[in-house]
């Protein structure tokens, strides 16, 4: 796992016209200012071919108002629906975002993710240079939230320390991961893992 996922030093740089289109897909439910800060960091990105989709996943608060506030900046609001009992809610939300995405790559991220102005550029250039269909990154923690400081590292430990070859799947952290849309569709999308955490 370490050998396969180590950082490549042969990164190439591409002209804007050579870069693939990217859809950033964000599921949001009952969000606060985290969502707004996340969207603002995406809008400040220098990636030239960017689509931003935010799904309001059946919120009971003003989440949809936060999303719609960015409509003039090109952020697309997607109305969510209650999942069928055969689906886990997050997988259902991801499938809905996948259905709406038009980018060659999809960058799934949580509302608590913040992006530097060159972050998406770096992620895509790494994926394209290294011929990777999927890249999952471990974001740097910026908050002092005690619960998050404990829960998230445990999740990371589970994904990164257990030999994933035993489960025949690569480690994936849903906080921030980029995948080639065609590859995800060829694997059955989220329908293929509707009840899998």
PDB file of C-alpha atoms in Angstrom:
ATOM      1  CA  UNK A   1       0.000   0.000   0.000  1.00  0.00           C
ATOM      2  CA  UNK A   2       2.786   2.432   0.898  1.00  0.00           C
ATOM      3  CA  UNK A   3       4.658   1.680  -2.332  1.00  0.00           C
ATOM      4  CA  UNK A   4       1.550   2.134  -4.485  1.00  0.00           C
ATOM      5  CA  UNK A   5       0.420   5.349  -2.805  1.00  0.00           C
ATOM      6  CA  UNK A   6       3.729   7.160  -2.344  1.00  0.00           C
ATOM      7  CA  UNK A   7       4.078  10.666  -3.777  1.00  0.00           C
ATOM      8  CA  UNK A   8       5.475  10.910  -7.281  1.00  0.00           C
ATOM      9  CA  UNK A   9       8.313  13.335  -7.975  1.00  0.00           C
ATOM     10  CA  UNK A  10       7.731  13.368 -11.738  1.00  0.00           C
ATOM     11  CA  UNK A  11       4.901  15.858 -11.677  1.00  0.00           C
ATOM     12  CA  UNK A  12       4.227  17.513 -15.014  1.00  0.00           C
ATOM     13  CA  UNK A  13       2.608  20.891 -15.528  1.00  0.00           C
ATOM     14  CA  UNK A  14      -0.141  21.369 -18.064  1.00  0.00           C
ATOM     15  CA  UNK A  15      -1.532  24.322 -19.964  1.00  0.00           C
ATOM     16  CA  UNK A  16      -5.106  25.205 -18.998  1.00  0.00           C
ATOM     17  CA  UNK A  17      -6.446  23.833 -22.296  1.00  0.00           C
ATOM     18  CA  UNK A  18      -4.811  20.424 -21.570  1.00  0.00           C
ATOM     19  CA  UNK A  19      -6.432  20.002 -18.155  1.00  0.00           C
ATOM     20  CA  UNK A  20      -9.596  17.903 -17.754  1.00  0.00           C
ATOM     21  CA  UNK A  21     -12.808  19.440 -16.429  1.00  0.00           C
ATOM     22  CA  UNK A  22     -13.518  18.913 -12.722  1.00  0.00           C
ATOM     23  CA  UNK A  23     -16.799  18.823 -10.818  1.00  0.00           C
ATOM     24  CA  UNK A  24     -16.556  19.512  -7.093  1.00  0.00           C
ATOM     25  CA  UNK A  25     -19.397  17.588  -5.421  1.00  0.00           C
ATOM     26  CA  UNK A  26     -20.436  18.494  -1.878  1.00  0.00           C
ATOM     27  CA  UNK A  27     -23.229  16.814   0.086  1.00  0.00           C
ATOM     28  CA  UNK A  28     -24.570  19.159   2.782  1.00  0.00           C
ATOM     29  CA  UNK A  29     -27.058  18.556   5.581  1.00  0.00           C
ATOM     30  CA  UNK A  30     -27.958  21.068   8.292  1.00  0.00           C
ATOM     31  CA  UNK A  31     -24.784  23.055   7.763  1.00  0.00           C
ATOM     32  CA  UNK A  32     -23.593  26.282   9.332  1.00  0.00           C
ATOM     33  CA  UNK A  33     -20.805  28.636   8.329  1.00  0.00           C
ATOM     34  CA  UNK A  34     -18.558  25.673   7.413  1.00  0.00           C
ATOM     35  CA  UNK A  35     -20.401  25.300   4.115  1.00  0.00           C
ATOM     36  CA  UNK A  36     -20.021  28.962   3.233  1.00  0.00           C
ATOM     37  CA  UNK A  37     -16.291  28.960   4.043  1.00  0.00           C
ATOM     38  CA  UNK A  38     -15.801  25.779   1.972  1.00  0.00           C
ATOM     39  CA  UNK A  39     -17.584  27.285  -1.060  1.00  0.00           C
ATOM     40  CA  UNK A  40     -15.617  30.533  -0.778  1.00  0.00           C
ATOM     41  CA  UNK A  41     -12.330  28.581  -0.758  1.00  0.00           C
ATOM     42  CA  UNK A  42     -13.439  26.741  -3.914  1.00  0.00           C
ATOM     43  CA  UNK A  43     -14.437  29.948  -5.677  1.00  0.00           C
ATOM     44  CA  UNK A  44     -10.978  31.378  -4.901  1.00  0.00           C
ATOM     45  CA  UNK A  45      -9.349  28.431  -6.683  1.00  0.00           C
ATOM     46  CA  UNK A  46      -7.322  28.989  -9.842  1.00  0.00           C
ATOM     47  CA  UNK A  47      -8.518  25.832 -11.620  1.00  0.00           C
ATOM     48  CA  UNK A  48      -9.807  26.855 -15.080  1.00  0.00           C
ATOM     49  CA  UNK A  49     -12.484  24.202 -15.755  1.00  0.00           C
ATOM     50  CA  UNK A  50     -14.424  23.938 -12.527  1.00  0.00           C
ATOM     51  CA  UNK A  51     -18.057  23.092 -11.814  1.00  0.00           C
ATOM     52  CA  UNK A  52     -19.291  23.279  -8.204  1.00  0.00           C
ATOM     53  CA  UNK A  53     -22.350  21.253  -7.166  1.00  0.00           C
ATOM     54  CA  UNK A  54     -23.790  21.349  -3.649  1.00  0.00           C
ATOM     55  CA  UNK A  55     -26.564  18.938  -2.702  1.00  0.00           C
ATOM     56  CA  UNK A  56     -28.930  19.967   0.062  1.00  0.00           C
ATOM     57  CA  UNK A  57     -29.435  16.559   1.638  1.00  0.00           C
ATOM     58  CA  UNK A  58     -32.891  17.075   3.209  1.00  0.00           C
ATOM     59  CA  UNK A  59     -31.766  19.818   5.610  1.00  0.00           C
ATOM     60  CA  UNK A  60     -34.097  21.170   8.286  1.00  0.00           C
ATOM     61  CA  UNK A  61     -32.399  24.566   8.451  1.00  0.00           C
ATOM     62  CA  UNK A  62     -31.131  27.302   6.105  1.00  0.00           C
ATOM     63  CA  UNK A  63     -28.603  25.145   4.236  1.00  0.00           C
ATOM     64  CA  UNK A  64     -30.412  25.663   0.919  1.00  0.00           C
ATOM     65  CA  UNK A  65     -30.289  29.456   1.439  1.00  0.00           C
ATOM     66  CA  UNK A  66     -26.518  29.303   1.947  1.00  0.00           C
ATOM     67  CA  UNK A  67     -26.088  27.313  -1.280  1.00  0.00           C
ATOM     68  CA  UNK A  68     -28.437  29.541  -3.324  1.00  0.00           C
ATOM     69  CA  UNK A  69     -26.541  32.624  -2.153  1.00  0.00           C
ATOM     70  CA  UNK A  70     -23.670  31.506  -4.432  1.00  0.00           C
ATOM     71  CA  UNK A  71     -25.801  30.877  -7.546  1.00  0.00           C
ATOM     72  CA  UNK A  72     -24.509  34.070  -9.209  1.00  0.00           C
ATOM     73  CA  UNK A  73     -20.956  32.687  -8.787  1.00  0.00           C
ATOM     74  CA  UNK A  74     -21.863  29.516 -10.706  1.00  0.00           C
ATOM     75  CA  UNK A  75     -22.474  27.189  -7.757  1.00  0.00           C
ATOM     76  CA  UNK A  76     -25.285  24.781  -8.636  1.00  0.00           C
ATOM     77  CA  UNK A  77     -27.890  23.865  -6.030  1.00  0.00           C
ATOM     78  CA  UNK A  78     -29.074  20.229  -6.149  1.00  0.00           C
ATOM     79  CA  UNK A  79     -32.181  19.334  -4.151  1.00  0.00           C
ATOM     80  CA  UNK A  80     -31.761  16.042  -2.338  1.00  0.00           C
ATOM     81  CA  UNK A  81     -34.414  13.479  -1.514  1.00  0.00           C
ATOM     82  CA  UNK A  82     -34.868  10.929   1.237  1.00  0.00           C
ATOM     83  CA  UNK A  83     -32.930   7.772   0.364  1.00  0.00           C
ATOM     84  CA  UNK A  84     -34.573   4.455  -0.325  1.00  0.00           C
ATOM     85  CA  UNK A  85     -34.034   2.097   2.677  1.00  0.00           C
ATOM     86  CA  UNK A  86     -31.704   0.080   0.429  1.00  0.00           C
ATOM     87  CA  UNK A  87     -29.214   2.996   0.471  1.00  0.00           C
ATOM     88  CA  UNK A  88     -26.995   4.580   3.105  1.00  0.00           C
ATOM     89  CA  UNK A  89     -27.807   8.314   3.065  1.00  0.00           C
ATOM     90  CA  UNK A  90     -24.285   9.497   2.169  1.00  0.00           C
ATOM     91  CA  UNK A  91     -23.988   7.023  -0.713  1.00  0.00           C
ATOM     92  CA  UNK A  92     -27.399   8.155  -1.972  1.00  0.00           C
ATOM     93  CA  UNK A  93     -26.251  11.792  -1.861  1.00  0.00           C
ATOM     94  CA  UNK A  94     -23.000  10.918  -3.667  1.00  0.00           C
ATOM     95  CA  UNK A  95     -24.935   9.052  -6.388  1.00  0.00           C
ATOM     96  CA  UNK A  96     -27.207  12.064  -6.915  1.00  0.00           C
ATOM     97  CA  UNK A  97     -24.141  14.312  -7.258  1.00  0.00           C
ATOM     98  CA  UNK A  98     -22.535  11.816  -9.646  1.00  0.00           C
ATOM     99  CA  UNK A  99     -25.685  11.855 -11.796  1.00  0.00           C
ATOM    100  CA  UNK A 100     -25.519  15.671 -12.043  1.00  0.00           C
ATOM    101  CA  UNK A 101     -21.744  16.017 -12.551  1.00  0.00           C
ATOM    102  CA  UNK A 102     -20.416  16.960 -15.981  1.00  0.00           C
ATOM    103  CA  UNK A 103     -16.660  16.983 -15.237  1.00  0.00           C
ATOM    104  CA  UNK A 104     -14.193  14.347 -16.461  1.00  0.00           C
ATOM    105  CA  UNK A 105     -13.050  14.108 -12.823  1.00  0.00           C
ATOM    106  CA  UNK A 106     -15.209  14.472  -9.724  1.00  0.00           C
ATOM    107  CA  UNK A 107     -13.803  15.851  -6.493  1.00  0.00           C
ATOM    108  CA  UNK A 108     -16.000  14.733  -3.587  1.00  0.00           C
ATOM    109  CA  UNK A 109     -15.441  16.688  -0.390  1.00  0.00           C
ATOM    110  CA  UNK A 110     -16.991  17.475   2.960  1.00  0.00           C
ATOM    111  CA  UNK A 111     -18.167  20.944   3.961  1.00  0.00           C
ATOM    112  CA  UNK A 112     -15.377  21.162   6.535  1.00  0.00           C
ATOM    113  CA  UNK A 113     -12.708  20.978   3.799  1.00  0.00           C
ATOM    114  CA  UNK A 114     -10.825  24.146   2.895  1.00  0.00           C
ATOM    115  CA  UNK A 115      -8.872  24.486  -0.342  1.00  0.00           C
ATOM    116  CA  UNK A 116      -5.795  26.570  -1.010  1.00  0.00           C
ATOM    117  CA  UNK A 117      -5.977  28.573  -4.245  1.00  0.00           C
ATOM    118  CA  UNK A 118      -3.828  26.021  -6.125  1.00  0.00           C
ATOM    119  CA  UNK A 119      -5.065  22.831  -4.400  1.00  0.00           C
ATOM    120  CA  UNK A 120      -7.349  21.503  -7.147  1.00  0.00           C
ATOM    121  CA  UNK A 121      -4.704  22.257  -9.778  1.00  0.00           C
ATOM    122  CA  UNK A 122      -2.144  20.255  -7.776  1.00  0.00           C
ATOM    123  CA  UNK A 123      -4.525  17.314  -7.224  1.00  0.00           C
ATOM    124  CA  UNK A 124      -5.475  17.062 -10.898  1.00  0.00           C
ATOM    125  CA  UNK A 125      -1.898  17.477 -12.159  1.00  0.00           C
ATOM    126  CA  UNK A 126      -0.812  14.708  -9.792  1.00  0.00           C
ATOM    127  CA  UNK A 127      -3.605  12.385 -10.983  1.00  0.00           C
ATOM    128  CA  UNK A 128      -2.952  13.085 -14.669  1.00  0.00           C
ATOM    129  CA  UNK A 129       0.873  12.964 -14.413  1.00  0.00           C
ATOM    130  CA  UNK A 130       0.820   9.734 -12.435  1.00  0.00           C
ATOM    131  CA  UNK A 131      -2.024   8.217 -14.492  1.00  0.00           C
ATOM    132  CA  UNK A 132      -4.188   7.714 -11.409  1.00  0.00           C
ATOM    133  CA  UNK A 133      -7.929   7.165 -11.698  1.00  0.00           C
ATOM    134  CA  UNK A 134      -8.419   8.125  -8.060  1.00  0.00           C
ATOM    135  CA  UNK A 135      -6.564  10.255  -5.517  1.00  0.00           C
ATOM    136  CA  UNK A 136      -7.620  10.515  -1.883  1.00  0.00           C
ATOM    137  CA  UNK A 137      -5.871  13.035   0.345  1.00  0.00           C
ATOM    138  CA  UNK A 138      -5.597  13.459   4.074  1.00  0.00           C
ATOM    139  CA  UNK A 139      -6.401  17.098   4.843  1.00  0.00           C
ATOM    140  CA  UNK A 140      -4.574  19.067   7.500  1.00  0.00           C
ATOM    141  CA  UNK A 141      -6.682  19.709  10.641  1.00  0.00           C
ATOM    142  CA  UNK A 142      -7.304  23.392  11.309  1.00  0.00           C
ATOM    143  CA  UNK A 143      -9.912  23.281  14.095  1.00  0.00           C
ATOM    144  CA  UNK A 144      -9.559  22.619  17.801  1.00  0.00           C
ATOM    145  CA  UNK A 145     -12.833  20.668  18.039  1.00  0.00           C
ATOM    146  CA  UNK A 146     -12.166  17.890  20.578  1.00  0.00           C
ATOM    147  CA  UNK A 147     -14.630  15.375  19.107  1.00  0.00           C
ATOM    148  CA  UNK A 148     -13.349  15.915  15.547  1.00  0.00           C
ATOM    149  CA  UNK A 149      -9.750  15.690  16.768  1.00  0.00           C
ATOM    150  CA  UNK A 150     -10.493  12.184  18.061  1.00  0.00           C
ATOM    151  CA  UNK A 151     -13.004  10.763  15.560  1.00  0.00           C
ATOM    152  CA  UNK A 152     -11.347  11.794  12.287  1.00  0.00           C
ATOM    153  CA  UNK A 153      -7.878  10.402  13.169  1.00  0.00           C
ATOM    154  CA  UNK A 154      -9.526   7.092  14.150  1.00  0.00           C
ATOM    155  CA  UNK A 155     -11.198   6.984  10.736  1.00  0.00           C
ATOM    156  CA  UNK A 156      -7.872   7.790   9.049  1.00  0.00           C
ATOM    157  CA  UNK A 157      -6.140   5.098  11.100  1.00  0.00           C
ATOM    158  CA  UNK A 158      -8.731   2.535   9.988  1.00  0.00           C
ATOM    159  CA  UNK A 159      -8.250   3.403   6.320  1.00  0.00           C
ATOM    160  CA  UNK A 160      -4.481   3.775   6.324  1.00  0.00           C
ATOM    161  CA  UNK A 161      -3.130   1.227   8.794  1.00  0.00           C
ATOM    162  CA  UNK A 162      -5.159  -1.889   7.996  1.00  0.00           C
ATOM    163  CA  UNK A 163      -3.575  -3.632   4.991  1.00  0.00           C
ATOM    164  CA  UNK A 164      -6.168  -2.786   2.342  1.00  0.00           C
ATOM    165  CA  UNK A 165      -5.028  -5.614   0.093  1.00  0.00           C
ATOM    166  CA  UNK A 166      -6.835  -7.877   2.558  1.00  0.00           C
ATOM    167  CA  UNK A 167     -10.133  -6.191   1.649  1.00  0.00           C
ATOM    168  CA  UNK A 168      -9.187  -5.847  -2.044  1.00  0.00           C
ATOM    169  CA  UNK A 169      -9.830  -2.107  -2.091  1.00  0.00           C
ATOM    170  CA  UNK A 170      -7.641   0.986  -1.806  1.00  0.00           C
ATOM    171  CA  UNK A 171      -7.834   3.288   1.213  1.00  0.00           C
ATOM    172  CA  UNK A 172     -10.342   6.087   0.665  1.00  0.00           C
ATOM    173  CA  UNK A 173     -11.040   9.070   2.876  1.00  0.00           C
ATOM    174  CA  UNK A 174     -14.364  10.663   1.971  1.00  0.00           C
ATOM    175  CA  UNK A 175     -13.253  14.050   3.285  1.00  0.00           C
ATOM    176  CA  UNK A 176     -11.540  14.849  -0.018  1.00  0.00           C
ATOM    177  CA  UNK A 177     -11.125  12.481  -2.957  1.00  0.00           C
ATOM    178  CA  UNK A 178     -10.810  12.896  -6.698  1.00  0.00           C
ATOM    179  CA  UNK A 179     -11.914  10.210  -9.151  1.00  0.00           C
ATOM    180  CA  UNK A 180     -12.205   9.905 -12.903  1.00  0.00           C
ATOM    181  CA  UNK A 181     -15.961   9.936 -13.583  1.00  0.00           C
ATOM    182  CA  UNK A 182     -15.746   7.289 -16.321  1.00  0.00           C
ATOM    183  CA  UNK A 183     -13.935   4.909 -13.964  1.00  0.00           C
ATOM    184  CA  UNK A 184     -16.512   5.389 -11.204  1.00  0.00           C
ATOM    185  CA  UNK A 185     -19.369   4.763 -13.645  1.00  0.00           C
ATOM    186  CA  UNK A 186     -17.628   1.635 -14.980  1.00  0.00           C
ATOM    187  CA  UNK A 187     -17.488   0.312 -11.401  1.00  0.00           C
ATOM    188  CA  UNK A 188     -21.255   0.774 -11.012  1.00  0.00           C
ATOM    189  CA  UNK A 189     -21.159   4.165  -9.291  1.00  0.00           C
ATOM    190  CA  UNK A 190     -22.518   4.262  -5.770  1.00  0.00           C
ATOM    191  CA  UNK A 191     -25.317   1.872  -6.728  1.00  0.00           C
ATOM    192  CA  UNK A 192     -22.713  -0.892  -6.518  1.00  0.00           C
ATOM    193  CA  UNK A 193     -21.988   0.013  -2.878  1.00  0.00           C
ATOM    194  CA  UNK A 194     -25.374   1.407  -1.809  1.00  0.00           C
ATOM    195  CA  UNK A 195     -25.224  -0.181   1.685  1.00  0.00           C
ATOM    196  CA  UNK A 196     -21.447  -0.152   2.187  1.00  0.00           C
ATOM    197  CA  UNK A 197     -19.820   2.301   4.559  1.00  0.00           C
TER     198      UNK A 197
END
